[in-house]
Tab-separated table of C-alpha atoms in Angstrom:
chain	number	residue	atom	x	y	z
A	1	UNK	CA	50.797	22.267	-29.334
A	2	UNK	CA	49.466	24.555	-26.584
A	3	UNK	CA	51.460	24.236	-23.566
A	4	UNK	CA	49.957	26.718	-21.608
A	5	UNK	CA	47.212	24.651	-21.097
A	6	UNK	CA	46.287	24.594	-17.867
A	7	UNK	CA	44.402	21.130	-15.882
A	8	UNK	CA	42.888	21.300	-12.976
A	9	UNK	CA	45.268	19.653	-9.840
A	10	UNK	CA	43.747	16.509	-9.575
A	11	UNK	CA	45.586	15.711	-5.913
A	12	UNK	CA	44.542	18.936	-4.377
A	13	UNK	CA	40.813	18.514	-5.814
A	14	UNK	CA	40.914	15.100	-4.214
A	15	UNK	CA	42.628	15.620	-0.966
A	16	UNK	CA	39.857	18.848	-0.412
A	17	UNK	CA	36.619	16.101	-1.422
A	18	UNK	CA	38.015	13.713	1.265
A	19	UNK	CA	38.762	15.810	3.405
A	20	UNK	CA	35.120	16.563	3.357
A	21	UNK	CA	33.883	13.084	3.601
A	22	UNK	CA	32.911	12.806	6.786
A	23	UNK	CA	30.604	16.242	6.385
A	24	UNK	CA	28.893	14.725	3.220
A	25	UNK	CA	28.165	11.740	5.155
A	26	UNK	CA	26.428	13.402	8.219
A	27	UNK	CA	24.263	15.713	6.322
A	28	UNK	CA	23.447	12.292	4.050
A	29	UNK	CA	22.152	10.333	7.031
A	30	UNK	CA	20.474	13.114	8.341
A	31	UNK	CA	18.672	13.943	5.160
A	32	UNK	CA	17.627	10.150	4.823
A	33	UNK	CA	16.100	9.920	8.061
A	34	UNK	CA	14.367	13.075	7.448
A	35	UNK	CA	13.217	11.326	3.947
A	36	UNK	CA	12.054	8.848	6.614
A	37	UNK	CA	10.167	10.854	8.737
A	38	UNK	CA	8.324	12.692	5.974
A	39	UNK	CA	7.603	9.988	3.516
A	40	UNK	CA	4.018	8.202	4.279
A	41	UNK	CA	3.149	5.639	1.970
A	42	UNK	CA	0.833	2.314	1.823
A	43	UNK	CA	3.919	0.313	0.432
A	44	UNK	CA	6.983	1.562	2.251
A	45	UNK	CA	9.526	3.024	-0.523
A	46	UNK	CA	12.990	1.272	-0.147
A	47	UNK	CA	16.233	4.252	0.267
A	48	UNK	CA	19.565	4.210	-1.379
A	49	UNK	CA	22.238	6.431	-0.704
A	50	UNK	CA	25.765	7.461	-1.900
A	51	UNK	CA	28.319	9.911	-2.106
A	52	UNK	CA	30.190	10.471	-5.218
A	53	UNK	CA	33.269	8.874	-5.532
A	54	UNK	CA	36.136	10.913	-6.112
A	55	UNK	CA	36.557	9.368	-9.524
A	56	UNK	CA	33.447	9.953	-10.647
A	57	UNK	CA	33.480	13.682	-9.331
A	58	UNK	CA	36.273	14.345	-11.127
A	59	UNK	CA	35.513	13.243	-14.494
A	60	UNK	CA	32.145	15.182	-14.215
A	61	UNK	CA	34.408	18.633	-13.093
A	62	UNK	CA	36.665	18.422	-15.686
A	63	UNK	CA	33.468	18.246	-18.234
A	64	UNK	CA	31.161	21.096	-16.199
A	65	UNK	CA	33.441	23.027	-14.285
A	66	UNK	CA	36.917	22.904	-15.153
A	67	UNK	CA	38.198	26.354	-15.362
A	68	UNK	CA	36.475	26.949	-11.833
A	69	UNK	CA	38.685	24.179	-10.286
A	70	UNK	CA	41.790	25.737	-11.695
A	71	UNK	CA	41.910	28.436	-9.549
A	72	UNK	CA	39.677	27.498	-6.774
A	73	UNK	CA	41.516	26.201	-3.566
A	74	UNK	CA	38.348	25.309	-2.070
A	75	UNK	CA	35.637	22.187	-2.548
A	76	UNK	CA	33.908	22.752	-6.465
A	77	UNK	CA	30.878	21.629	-5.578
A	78	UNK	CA	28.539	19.584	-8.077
A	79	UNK	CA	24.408	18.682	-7.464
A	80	UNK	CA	24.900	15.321	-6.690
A	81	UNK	CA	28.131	14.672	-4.600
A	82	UNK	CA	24.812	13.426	-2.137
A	83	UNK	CA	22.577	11.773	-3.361
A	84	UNK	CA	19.707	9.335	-2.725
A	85	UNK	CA	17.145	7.064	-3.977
A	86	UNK	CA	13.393	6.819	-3.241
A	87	UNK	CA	12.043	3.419	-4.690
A	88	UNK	CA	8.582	3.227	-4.717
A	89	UNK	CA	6.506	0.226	-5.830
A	90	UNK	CA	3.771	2.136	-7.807
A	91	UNK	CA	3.641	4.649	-10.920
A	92	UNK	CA	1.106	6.441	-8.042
A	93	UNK	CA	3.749	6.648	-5.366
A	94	UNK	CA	6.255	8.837	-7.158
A	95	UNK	CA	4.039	12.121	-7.247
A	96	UNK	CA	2.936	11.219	-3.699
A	97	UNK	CA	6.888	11.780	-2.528
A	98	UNK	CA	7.217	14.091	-4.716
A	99	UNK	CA	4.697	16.452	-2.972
A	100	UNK	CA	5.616	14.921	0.439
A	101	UNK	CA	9.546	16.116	-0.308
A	102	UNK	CA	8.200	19.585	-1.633
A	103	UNK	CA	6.201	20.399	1.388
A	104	UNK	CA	9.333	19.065	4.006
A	105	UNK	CA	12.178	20.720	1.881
A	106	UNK	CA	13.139	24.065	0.576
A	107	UNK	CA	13.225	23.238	-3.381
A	108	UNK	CA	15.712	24.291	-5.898
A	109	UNK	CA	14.786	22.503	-8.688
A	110	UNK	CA	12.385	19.762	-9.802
A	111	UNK	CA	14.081	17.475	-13.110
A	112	UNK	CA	12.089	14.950	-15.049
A	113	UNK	CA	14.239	12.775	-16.738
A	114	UNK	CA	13.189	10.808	-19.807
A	115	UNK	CA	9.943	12.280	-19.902
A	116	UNK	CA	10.817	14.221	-23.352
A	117	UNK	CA	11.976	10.684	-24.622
A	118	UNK	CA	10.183	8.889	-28.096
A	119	UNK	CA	9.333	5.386	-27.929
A	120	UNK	CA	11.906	4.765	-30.122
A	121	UNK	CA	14.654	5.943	-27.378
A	122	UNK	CA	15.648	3.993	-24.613
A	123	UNK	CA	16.809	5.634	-21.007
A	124	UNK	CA	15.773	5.911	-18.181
A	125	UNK	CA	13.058	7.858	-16.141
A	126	UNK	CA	13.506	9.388	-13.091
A	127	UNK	CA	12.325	12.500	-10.828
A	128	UNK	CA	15.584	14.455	-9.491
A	129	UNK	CA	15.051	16.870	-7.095
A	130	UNK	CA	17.598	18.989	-5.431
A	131	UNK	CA	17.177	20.526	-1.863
A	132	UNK	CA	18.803	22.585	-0.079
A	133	UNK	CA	20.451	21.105	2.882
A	134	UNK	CA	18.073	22.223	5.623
A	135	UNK	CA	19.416	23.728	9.158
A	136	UNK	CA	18.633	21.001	11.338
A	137	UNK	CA	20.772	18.817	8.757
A	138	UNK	CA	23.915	20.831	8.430
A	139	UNK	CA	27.359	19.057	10.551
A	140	UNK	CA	26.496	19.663	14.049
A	141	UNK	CA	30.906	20.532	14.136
A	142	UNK	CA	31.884	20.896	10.641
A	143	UNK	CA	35.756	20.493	10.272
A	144	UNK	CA	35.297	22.642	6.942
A	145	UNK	CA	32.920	25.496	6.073
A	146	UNK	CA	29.860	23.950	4.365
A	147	UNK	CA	29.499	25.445	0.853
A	148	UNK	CA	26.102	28.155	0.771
A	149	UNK	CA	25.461	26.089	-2.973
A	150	UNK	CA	25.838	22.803	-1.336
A	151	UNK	CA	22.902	20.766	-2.386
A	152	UNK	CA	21.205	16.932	-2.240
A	153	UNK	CA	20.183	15.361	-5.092
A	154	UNK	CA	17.021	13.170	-4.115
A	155	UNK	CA	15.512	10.597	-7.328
A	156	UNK	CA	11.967	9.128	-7.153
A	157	UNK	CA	11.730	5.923	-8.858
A	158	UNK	CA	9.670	2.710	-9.306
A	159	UNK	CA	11.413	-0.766	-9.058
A	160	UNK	CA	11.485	-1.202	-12.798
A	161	UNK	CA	12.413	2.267	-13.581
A	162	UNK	CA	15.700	1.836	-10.846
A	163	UNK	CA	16.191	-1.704	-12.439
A	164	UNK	CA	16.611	0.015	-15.991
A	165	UNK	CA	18.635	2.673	-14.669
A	166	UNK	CA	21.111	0.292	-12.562
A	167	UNK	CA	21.463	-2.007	-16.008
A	168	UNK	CA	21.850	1.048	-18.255
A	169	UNK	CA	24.175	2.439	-15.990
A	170	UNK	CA	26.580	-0.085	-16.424
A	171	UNK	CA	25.948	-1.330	-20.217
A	172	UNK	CA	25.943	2.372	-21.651
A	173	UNK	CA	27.270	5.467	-19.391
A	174	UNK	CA	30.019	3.534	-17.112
A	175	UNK	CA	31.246	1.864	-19.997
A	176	UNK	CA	30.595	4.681	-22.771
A	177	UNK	CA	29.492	2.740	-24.914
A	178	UNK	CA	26.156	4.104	-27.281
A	179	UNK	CA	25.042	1.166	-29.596
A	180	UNK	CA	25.311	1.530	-33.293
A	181	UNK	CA	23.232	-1.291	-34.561
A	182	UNK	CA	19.817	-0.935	-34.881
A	183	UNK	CA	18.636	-4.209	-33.930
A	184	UNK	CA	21.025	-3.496	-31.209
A	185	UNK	CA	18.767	-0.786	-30.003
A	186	UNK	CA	16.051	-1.350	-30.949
A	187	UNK	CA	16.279	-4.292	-28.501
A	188	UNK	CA	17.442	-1.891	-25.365
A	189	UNK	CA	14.132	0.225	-26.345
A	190	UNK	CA	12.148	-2.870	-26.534
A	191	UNK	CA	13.317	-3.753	-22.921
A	192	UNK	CA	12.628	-0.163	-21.734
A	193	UNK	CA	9.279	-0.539	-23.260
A	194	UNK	CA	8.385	-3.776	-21.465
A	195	UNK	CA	9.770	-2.349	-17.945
A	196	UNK	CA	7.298	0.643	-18.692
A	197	UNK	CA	4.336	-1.370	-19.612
A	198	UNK	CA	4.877	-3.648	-16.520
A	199	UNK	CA	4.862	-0.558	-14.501
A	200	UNK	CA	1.563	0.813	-15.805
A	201	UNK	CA	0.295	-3.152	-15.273
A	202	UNK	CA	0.874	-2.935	-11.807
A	203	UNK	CA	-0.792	0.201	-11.179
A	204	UNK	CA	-3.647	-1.374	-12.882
A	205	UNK	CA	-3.668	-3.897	-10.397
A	206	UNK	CA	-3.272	-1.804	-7.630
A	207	UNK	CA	-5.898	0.206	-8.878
A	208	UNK	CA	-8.596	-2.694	-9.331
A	209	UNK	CA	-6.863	-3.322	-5.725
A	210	UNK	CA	-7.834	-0.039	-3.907
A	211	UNK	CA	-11.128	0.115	-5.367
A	212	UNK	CA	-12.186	-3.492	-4.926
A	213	UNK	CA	-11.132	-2.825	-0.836
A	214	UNK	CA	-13.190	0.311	-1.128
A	215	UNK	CA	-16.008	-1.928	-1.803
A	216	UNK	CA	-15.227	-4.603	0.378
A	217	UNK	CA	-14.602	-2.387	3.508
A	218	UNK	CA	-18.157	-0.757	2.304
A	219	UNK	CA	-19.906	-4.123	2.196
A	220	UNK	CA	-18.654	-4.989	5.631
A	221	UNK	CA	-19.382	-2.393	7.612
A	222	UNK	CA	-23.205	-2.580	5.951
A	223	UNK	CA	-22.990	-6.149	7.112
A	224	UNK	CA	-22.137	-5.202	10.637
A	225	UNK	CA	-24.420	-2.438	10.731
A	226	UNK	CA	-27.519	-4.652	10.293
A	227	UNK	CA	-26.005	-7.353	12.501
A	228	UNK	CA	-25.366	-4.343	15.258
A	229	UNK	CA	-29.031	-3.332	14.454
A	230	UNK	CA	-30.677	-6.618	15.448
A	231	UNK	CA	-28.360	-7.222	18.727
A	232	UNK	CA	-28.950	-3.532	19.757
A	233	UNK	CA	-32.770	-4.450	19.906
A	234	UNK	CA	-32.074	-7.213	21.901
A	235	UNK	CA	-30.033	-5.171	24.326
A	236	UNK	CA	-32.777	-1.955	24.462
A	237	UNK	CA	-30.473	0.061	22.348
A	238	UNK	CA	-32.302	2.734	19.979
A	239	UNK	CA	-30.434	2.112	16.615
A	240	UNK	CA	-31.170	3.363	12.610
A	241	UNK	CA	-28.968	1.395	10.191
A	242	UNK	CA	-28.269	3.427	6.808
A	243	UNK	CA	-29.532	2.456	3.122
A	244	UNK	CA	-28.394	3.360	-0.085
A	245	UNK	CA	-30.179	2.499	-3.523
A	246	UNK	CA	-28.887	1.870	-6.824
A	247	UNK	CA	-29.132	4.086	-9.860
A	248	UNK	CA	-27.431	1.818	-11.873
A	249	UNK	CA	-29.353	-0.148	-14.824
A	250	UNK	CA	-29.630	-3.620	-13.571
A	251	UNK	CA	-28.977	-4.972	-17.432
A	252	UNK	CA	-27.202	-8.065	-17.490
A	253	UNK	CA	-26.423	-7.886	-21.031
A	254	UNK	CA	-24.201	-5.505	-20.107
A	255	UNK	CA	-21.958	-7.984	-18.348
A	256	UNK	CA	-22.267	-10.657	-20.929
A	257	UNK	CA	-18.492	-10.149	-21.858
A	258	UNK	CA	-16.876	-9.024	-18.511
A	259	UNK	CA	-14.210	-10.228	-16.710
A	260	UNK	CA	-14.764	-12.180	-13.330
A	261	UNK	CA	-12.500	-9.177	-11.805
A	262	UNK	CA	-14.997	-7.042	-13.140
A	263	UNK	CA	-17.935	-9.148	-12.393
A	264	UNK	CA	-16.917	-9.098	-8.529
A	265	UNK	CA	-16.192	-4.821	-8.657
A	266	UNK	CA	-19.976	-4.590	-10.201
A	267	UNK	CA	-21.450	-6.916	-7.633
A	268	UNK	CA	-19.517	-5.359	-4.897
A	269	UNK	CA	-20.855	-1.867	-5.735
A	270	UNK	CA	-24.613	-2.772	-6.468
A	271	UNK	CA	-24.272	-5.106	-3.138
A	272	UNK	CA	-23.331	-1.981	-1.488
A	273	UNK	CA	-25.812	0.218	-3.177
A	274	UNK	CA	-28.432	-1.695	-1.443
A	275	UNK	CA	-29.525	-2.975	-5.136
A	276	UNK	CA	-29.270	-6.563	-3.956
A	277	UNK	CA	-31.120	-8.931	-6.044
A	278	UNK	CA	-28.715	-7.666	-8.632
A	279	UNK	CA	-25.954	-8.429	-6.683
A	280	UNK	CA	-27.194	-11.580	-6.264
A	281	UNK	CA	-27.636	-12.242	-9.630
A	282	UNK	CA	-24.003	-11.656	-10.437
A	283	UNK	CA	-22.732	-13.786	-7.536
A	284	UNK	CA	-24.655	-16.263	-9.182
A	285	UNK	CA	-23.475	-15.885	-12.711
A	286	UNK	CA	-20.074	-16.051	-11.548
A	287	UNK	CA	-20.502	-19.275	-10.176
A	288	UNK	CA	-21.911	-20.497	-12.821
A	289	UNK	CA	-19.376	-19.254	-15.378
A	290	UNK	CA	-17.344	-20.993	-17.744
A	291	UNK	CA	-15.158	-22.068	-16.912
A	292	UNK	CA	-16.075	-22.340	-13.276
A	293	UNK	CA	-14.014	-20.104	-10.910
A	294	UNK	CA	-11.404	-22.650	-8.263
A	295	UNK	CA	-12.628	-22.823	-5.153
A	296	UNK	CA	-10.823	-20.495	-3.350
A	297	UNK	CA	-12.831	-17.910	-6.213
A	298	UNK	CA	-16.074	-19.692	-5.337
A	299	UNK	CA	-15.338	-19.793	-1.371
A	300	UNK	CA	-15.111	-15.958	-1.752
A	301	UNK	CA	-18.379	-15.342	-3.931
A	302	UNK	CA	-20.841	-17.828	-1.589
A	303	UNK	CA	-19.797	-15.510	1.317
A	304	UNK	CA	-20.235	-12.242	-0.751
A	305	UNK	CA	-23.735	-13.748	-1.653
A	306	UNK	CA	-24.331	-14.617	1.753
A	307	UNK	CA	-24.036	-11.167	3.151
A	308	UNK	CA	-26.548	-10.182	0.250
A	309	UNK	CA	-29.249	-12.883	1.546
A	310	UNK	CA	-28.343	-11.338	5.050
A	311	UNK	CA	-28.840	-8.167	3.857
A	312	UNK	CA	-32.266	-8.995	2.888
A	313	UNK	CA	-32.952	-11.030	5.899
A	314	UNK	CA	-32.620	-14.198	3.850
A	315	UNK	CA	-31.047	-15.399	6.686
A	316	UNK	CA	-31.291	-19.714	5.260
A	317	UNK	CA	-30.050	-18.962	2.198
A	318	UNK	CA	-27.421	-16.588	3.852
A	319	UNK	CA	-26.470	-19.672	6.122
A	320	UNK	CA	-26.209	-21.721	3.478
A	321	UNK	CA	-23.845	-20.255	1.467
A	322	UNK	CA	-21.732	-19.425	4.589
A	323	UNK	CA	-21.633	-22.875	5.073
A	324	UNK	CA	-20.749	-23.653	1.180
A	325	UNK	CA	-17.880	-20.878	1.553
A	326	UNK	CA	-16.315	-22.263	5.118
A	327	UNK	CA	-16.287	-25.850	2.909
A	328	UNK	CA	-14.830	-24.476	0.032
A	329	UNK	CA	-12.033	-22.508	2.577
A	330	UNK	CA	-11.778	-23.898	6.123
A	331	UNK	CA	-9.290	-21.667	7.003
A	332	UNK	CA	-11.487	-18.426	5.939
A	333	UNK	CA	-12.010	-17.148	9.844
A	334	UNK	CA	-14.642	-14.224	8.932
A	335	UNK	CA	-16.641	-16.722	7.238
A	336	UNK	CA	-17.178	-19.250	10.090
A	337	UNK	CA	-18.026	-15.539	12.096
A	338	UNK	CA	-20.715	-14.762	9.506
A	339	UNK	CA	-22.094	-18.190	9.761
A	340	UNK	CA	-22.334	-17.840	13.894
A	341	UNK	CA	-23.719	-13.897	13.286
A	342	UNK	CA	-26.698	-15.636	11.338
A	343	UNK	CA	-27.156	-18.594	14.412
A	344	UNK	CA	-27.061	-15.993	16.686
A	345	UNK	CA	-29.678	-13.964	14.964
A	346	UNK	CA	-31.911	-17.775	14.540
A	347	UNK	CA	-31.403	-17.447	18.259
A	348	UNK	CA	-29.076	-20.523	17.728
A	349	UNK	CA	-26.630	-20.122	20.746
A	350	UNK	CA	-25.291	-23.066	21.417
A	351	UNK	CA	-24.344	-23.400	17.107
A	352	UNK	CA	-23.192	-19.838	16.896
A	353	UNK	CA	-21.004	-20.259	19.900
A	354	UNK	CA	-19.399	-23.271	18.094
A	355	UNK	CA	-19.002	-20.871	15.193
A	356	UNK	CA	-17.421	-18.322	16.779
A	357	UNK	CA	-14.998	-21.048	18.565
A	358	UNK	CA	-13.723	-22.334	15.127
A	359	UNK	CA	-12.832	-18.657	13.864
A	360	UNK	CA	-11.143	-17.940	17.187
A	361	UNK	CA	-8.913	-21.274	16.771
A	362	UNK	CA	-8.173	-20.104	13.967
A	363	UNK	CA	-7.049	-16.185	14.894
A	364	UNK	CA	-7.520	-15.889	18.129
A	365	UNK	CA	-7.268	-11.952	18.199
A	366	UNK	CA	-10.598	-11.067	16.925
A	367	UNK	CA	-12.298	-8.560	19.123
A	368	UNK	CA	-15.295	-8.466	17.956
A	369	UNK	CA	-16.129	-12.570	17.888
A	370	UNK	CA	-15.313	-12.671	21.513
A	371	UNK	CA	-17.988	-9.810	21.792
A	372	UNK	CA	-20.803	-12.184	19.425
A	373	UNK	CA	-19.315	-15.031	21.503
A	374	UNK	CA	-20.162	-13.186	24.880
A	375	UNK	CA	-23.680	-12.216	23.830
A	376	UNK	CA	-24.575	-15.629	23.002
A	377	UNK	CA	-23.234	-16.657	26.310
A	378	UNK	CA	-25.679	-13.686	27.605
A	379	UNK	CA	-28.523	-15.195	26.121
A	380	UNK	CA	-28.116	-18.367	27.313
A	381	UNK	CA	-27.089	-17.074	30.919
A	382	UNK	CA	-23.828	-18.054	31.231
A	383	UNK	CA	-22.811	-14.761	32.839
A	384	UNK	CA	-19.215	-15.686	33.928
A	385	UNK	CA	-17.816	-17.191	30.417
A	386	UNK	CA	-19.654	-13.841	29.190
A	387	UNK	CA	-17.857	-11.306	30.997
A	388	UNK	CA	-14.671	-13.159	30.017
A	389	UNK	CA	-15.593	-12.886	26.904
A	390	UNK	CA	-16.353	-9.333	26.879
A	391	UNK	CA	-12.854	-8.254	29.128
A	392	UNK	CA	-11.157	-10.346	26.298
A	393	UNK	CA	-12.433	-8.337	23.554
A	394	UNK	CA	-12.336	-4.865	25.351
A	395	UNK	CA	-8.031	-5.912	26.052
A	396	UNK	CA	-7.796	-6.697	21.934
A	397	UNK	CA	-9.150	-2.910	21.709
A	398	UNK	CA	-13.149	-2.942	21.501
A	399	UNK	CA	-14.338	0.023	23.374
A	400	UNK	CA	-17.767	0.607	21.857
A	401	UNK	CA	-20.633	1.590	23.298
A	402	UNK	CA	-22.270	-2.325	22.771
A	403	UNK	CA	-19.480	-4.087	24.152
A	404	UNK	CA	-19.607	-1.242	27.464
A	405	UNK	CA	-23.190	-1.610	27.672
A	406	UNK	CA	-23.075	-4.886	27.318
A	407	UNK	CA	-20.479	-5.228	30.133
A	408	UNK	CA	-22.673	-2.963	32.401
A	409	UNK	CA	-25.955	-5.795	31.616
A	410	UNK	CA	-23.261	-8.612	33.168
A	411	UNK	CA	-21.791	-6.309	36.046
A	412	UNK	CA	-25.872	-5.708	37.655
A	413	UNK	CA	-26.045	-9.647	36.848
A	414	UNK	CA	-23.313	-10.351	39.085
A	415	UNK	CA	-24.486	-7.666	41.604
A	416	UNK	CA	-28.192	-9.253	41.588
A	417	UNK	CA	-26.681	-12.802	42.654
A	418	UNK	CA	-24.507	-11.582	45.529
């Protein structure tokens, strides 16, 4: 028996960590809210922070650096006595914090966990990244000198990949245990498996998401531009509205075995390719389909269609299925303000205006119908609700040049009958 060996002093290793506690925890809130400041995403990550417990410190010193805390009277510092958690939503997120850290932190080292894992293995996957603990982060009055090694460990996660690691965490490494059985593990991999798959699900989604918004916004704004186009005649304004065309095949056959999902994307894009009869045509097949979309689907697609017909100046058939769509969803505001853009353009005051009341009712902070709702009161020459129409939608944030020239029309108006 050796009884010269020598053990780190566990007191003295734990009176020196908690005696820096109270550094570890500045420079950890001051690293998370520069995580905050830095970090721009769509879906706003979630943080988690920590510092090492003493316990845990100690157990990993005595495996990595134990003959450096025999003799050191000092703090032994590890990589992740601070540490926090980025937890994203989306596969896509991670390597947008990732590059967001990199470009707001000096780097020391970049770690991928489980990516050299089989599919037979179960763990978890993670990005670790270690930083250096910038100036402007350091104790503003340290009670201790502040290690020139000391370090924060910052993971980037999904959801399901921190759900794996907070369950593995306590089933395998907190309670050492490593499974035997094979049906045993084979079950933990299976479960990893699923939690990955899930992830690359949702990004799916949120793929067909972003692109199908893409489209949408696209669609939209061509809307607006032609509805822009016909009031700017009426108000003396020199306008050219854009066009696109289609070099897409407009085979049908194609699309025989497509999803509706996919059906929508491909009517979106030839809708805003200007190739509209073959949008039309797949509005129409979709409601059609078997088995027939719910309403809320079909609400959607008669007002999709509608801004086709309108794009073509179909303006009764584009009514129409405005009409179908606000019956299908009476809560669907933008569809009860297409129906009044079409009055308004069949010179239909008095049944736009009712229109454009509806959609208010139902959001009232719509800039842009208390502009279509002021023009109609233009035409019909009631200049007073018009100007209050026009003040209400420049105070919501309309500051065009329409809604100023429009404004300038009903100012001379007021000056003429004075």
């Amino acid at each position: 028996m050796n009884n010269n060996l020598s053990l780190p002093k566990k007191f003295i290793l734990k009176q020196t960590y908690e005696n820096y506690r109270g550094e570890f925890e500045e420079i950890l809130h001051k690293v998370e809210k520069k995580l905050h400041d830095v970090i721009n995403l769509v879906s706003l990550p979630t943080y988690k922070s920590r510092i090492k417990s003493f316990n845990s410190y100690y157990k990993k010193v005595l495996r990595q650096k134990s003959q450096q805390a025999e003799n050191c009277e000092g703090l032994v510092t590890l990589t992740d006595m601070i540490g926090i958690r980025v937890i994203c939503a989306f596969l896509e997120d991670l390597g947008a914090v990732e590059k967001q850290i990199v470009s707001a932190f000096d780097i020391i080292e970049i770690e991928r966990k489980g990516a050299e894992q089989s599919f037979r293995e179960f763990g978890y996957e993670s990005v670790h990244i270690l930083i250096k603990i910038p100036d402007d982060c350091m104790p503003e009055n340290p009670l201790l000198p502040i290690p020139d090694d000391m370090v924060c460990e910052i993971q980037v996660r999904t959801i399901l990949q921190d759900a794996w690691a907070e369950v593995e965490h306590e089933l395998i490494y907190k309670s050492e245990f490593n499974p035997f059985d094979k049906p045993l593990r084979r079950k933990l991999a299976s479960i990893n498996a699923s939690l990955t798959l899930a992830d690359m699900v949702f990004q799916e989604i949120r793929d067909y998401q972003n692109k199908l918004q893409l489209e949408l916004g696209t669609r939209r704004n061509t809307f607006y531009e032609k509805a822009d186009l016909i009031t700017d005649e009426e108000l003396g304004i020199d306008s050219k509205i854009s066009s696109t065309t289609s070099s897409l095949e407009n085979d049908m056959s194609q699309l025989n075995h497509a999803s509706i999902d996919d059906l929508v994307l491909r009517a979106l894009h030839e809708h805003n390719s200007g190739n509209y009869n073959f949008a039309i045509e797949i509005y129409s097949r979709i409601l059609t389909s078997n088995p027939e979309p719910n309403n809320v689907v079909k609400g959607v697609i008669f007002k999709h269609r509608g801004m086709a017909y309108f794009a073509q100046s179909k303006y009764d058939q584009a009514l129409e299925d405005f009409i179908k769509s606000e019956e299908l969803d009476p809560k669907g505001f933008r569809n009860i303000y297409y129906e009044g853009i079409v009055y308004s353009v069949k010179n239909d005051y008095r049944k736009a205006i009712e229109c454009f009341n509806r959609s208010l009712n139902i959001d009232k902070f719509q800039s842009h119908v208390y502009y279509r709702r002021a023009l109609a009161y233009y035409e019909l020459g009631e200049f007073s609700l018009a100007m209050q129409d026009i003040n209400g939608a420049i105070n919501l944030g309309l500051n065009d040049k329409d809604a100023m020239l429009l404004k300038e029309k009903l100012l001379k108006k007021f000056d003429m009958n004075m």
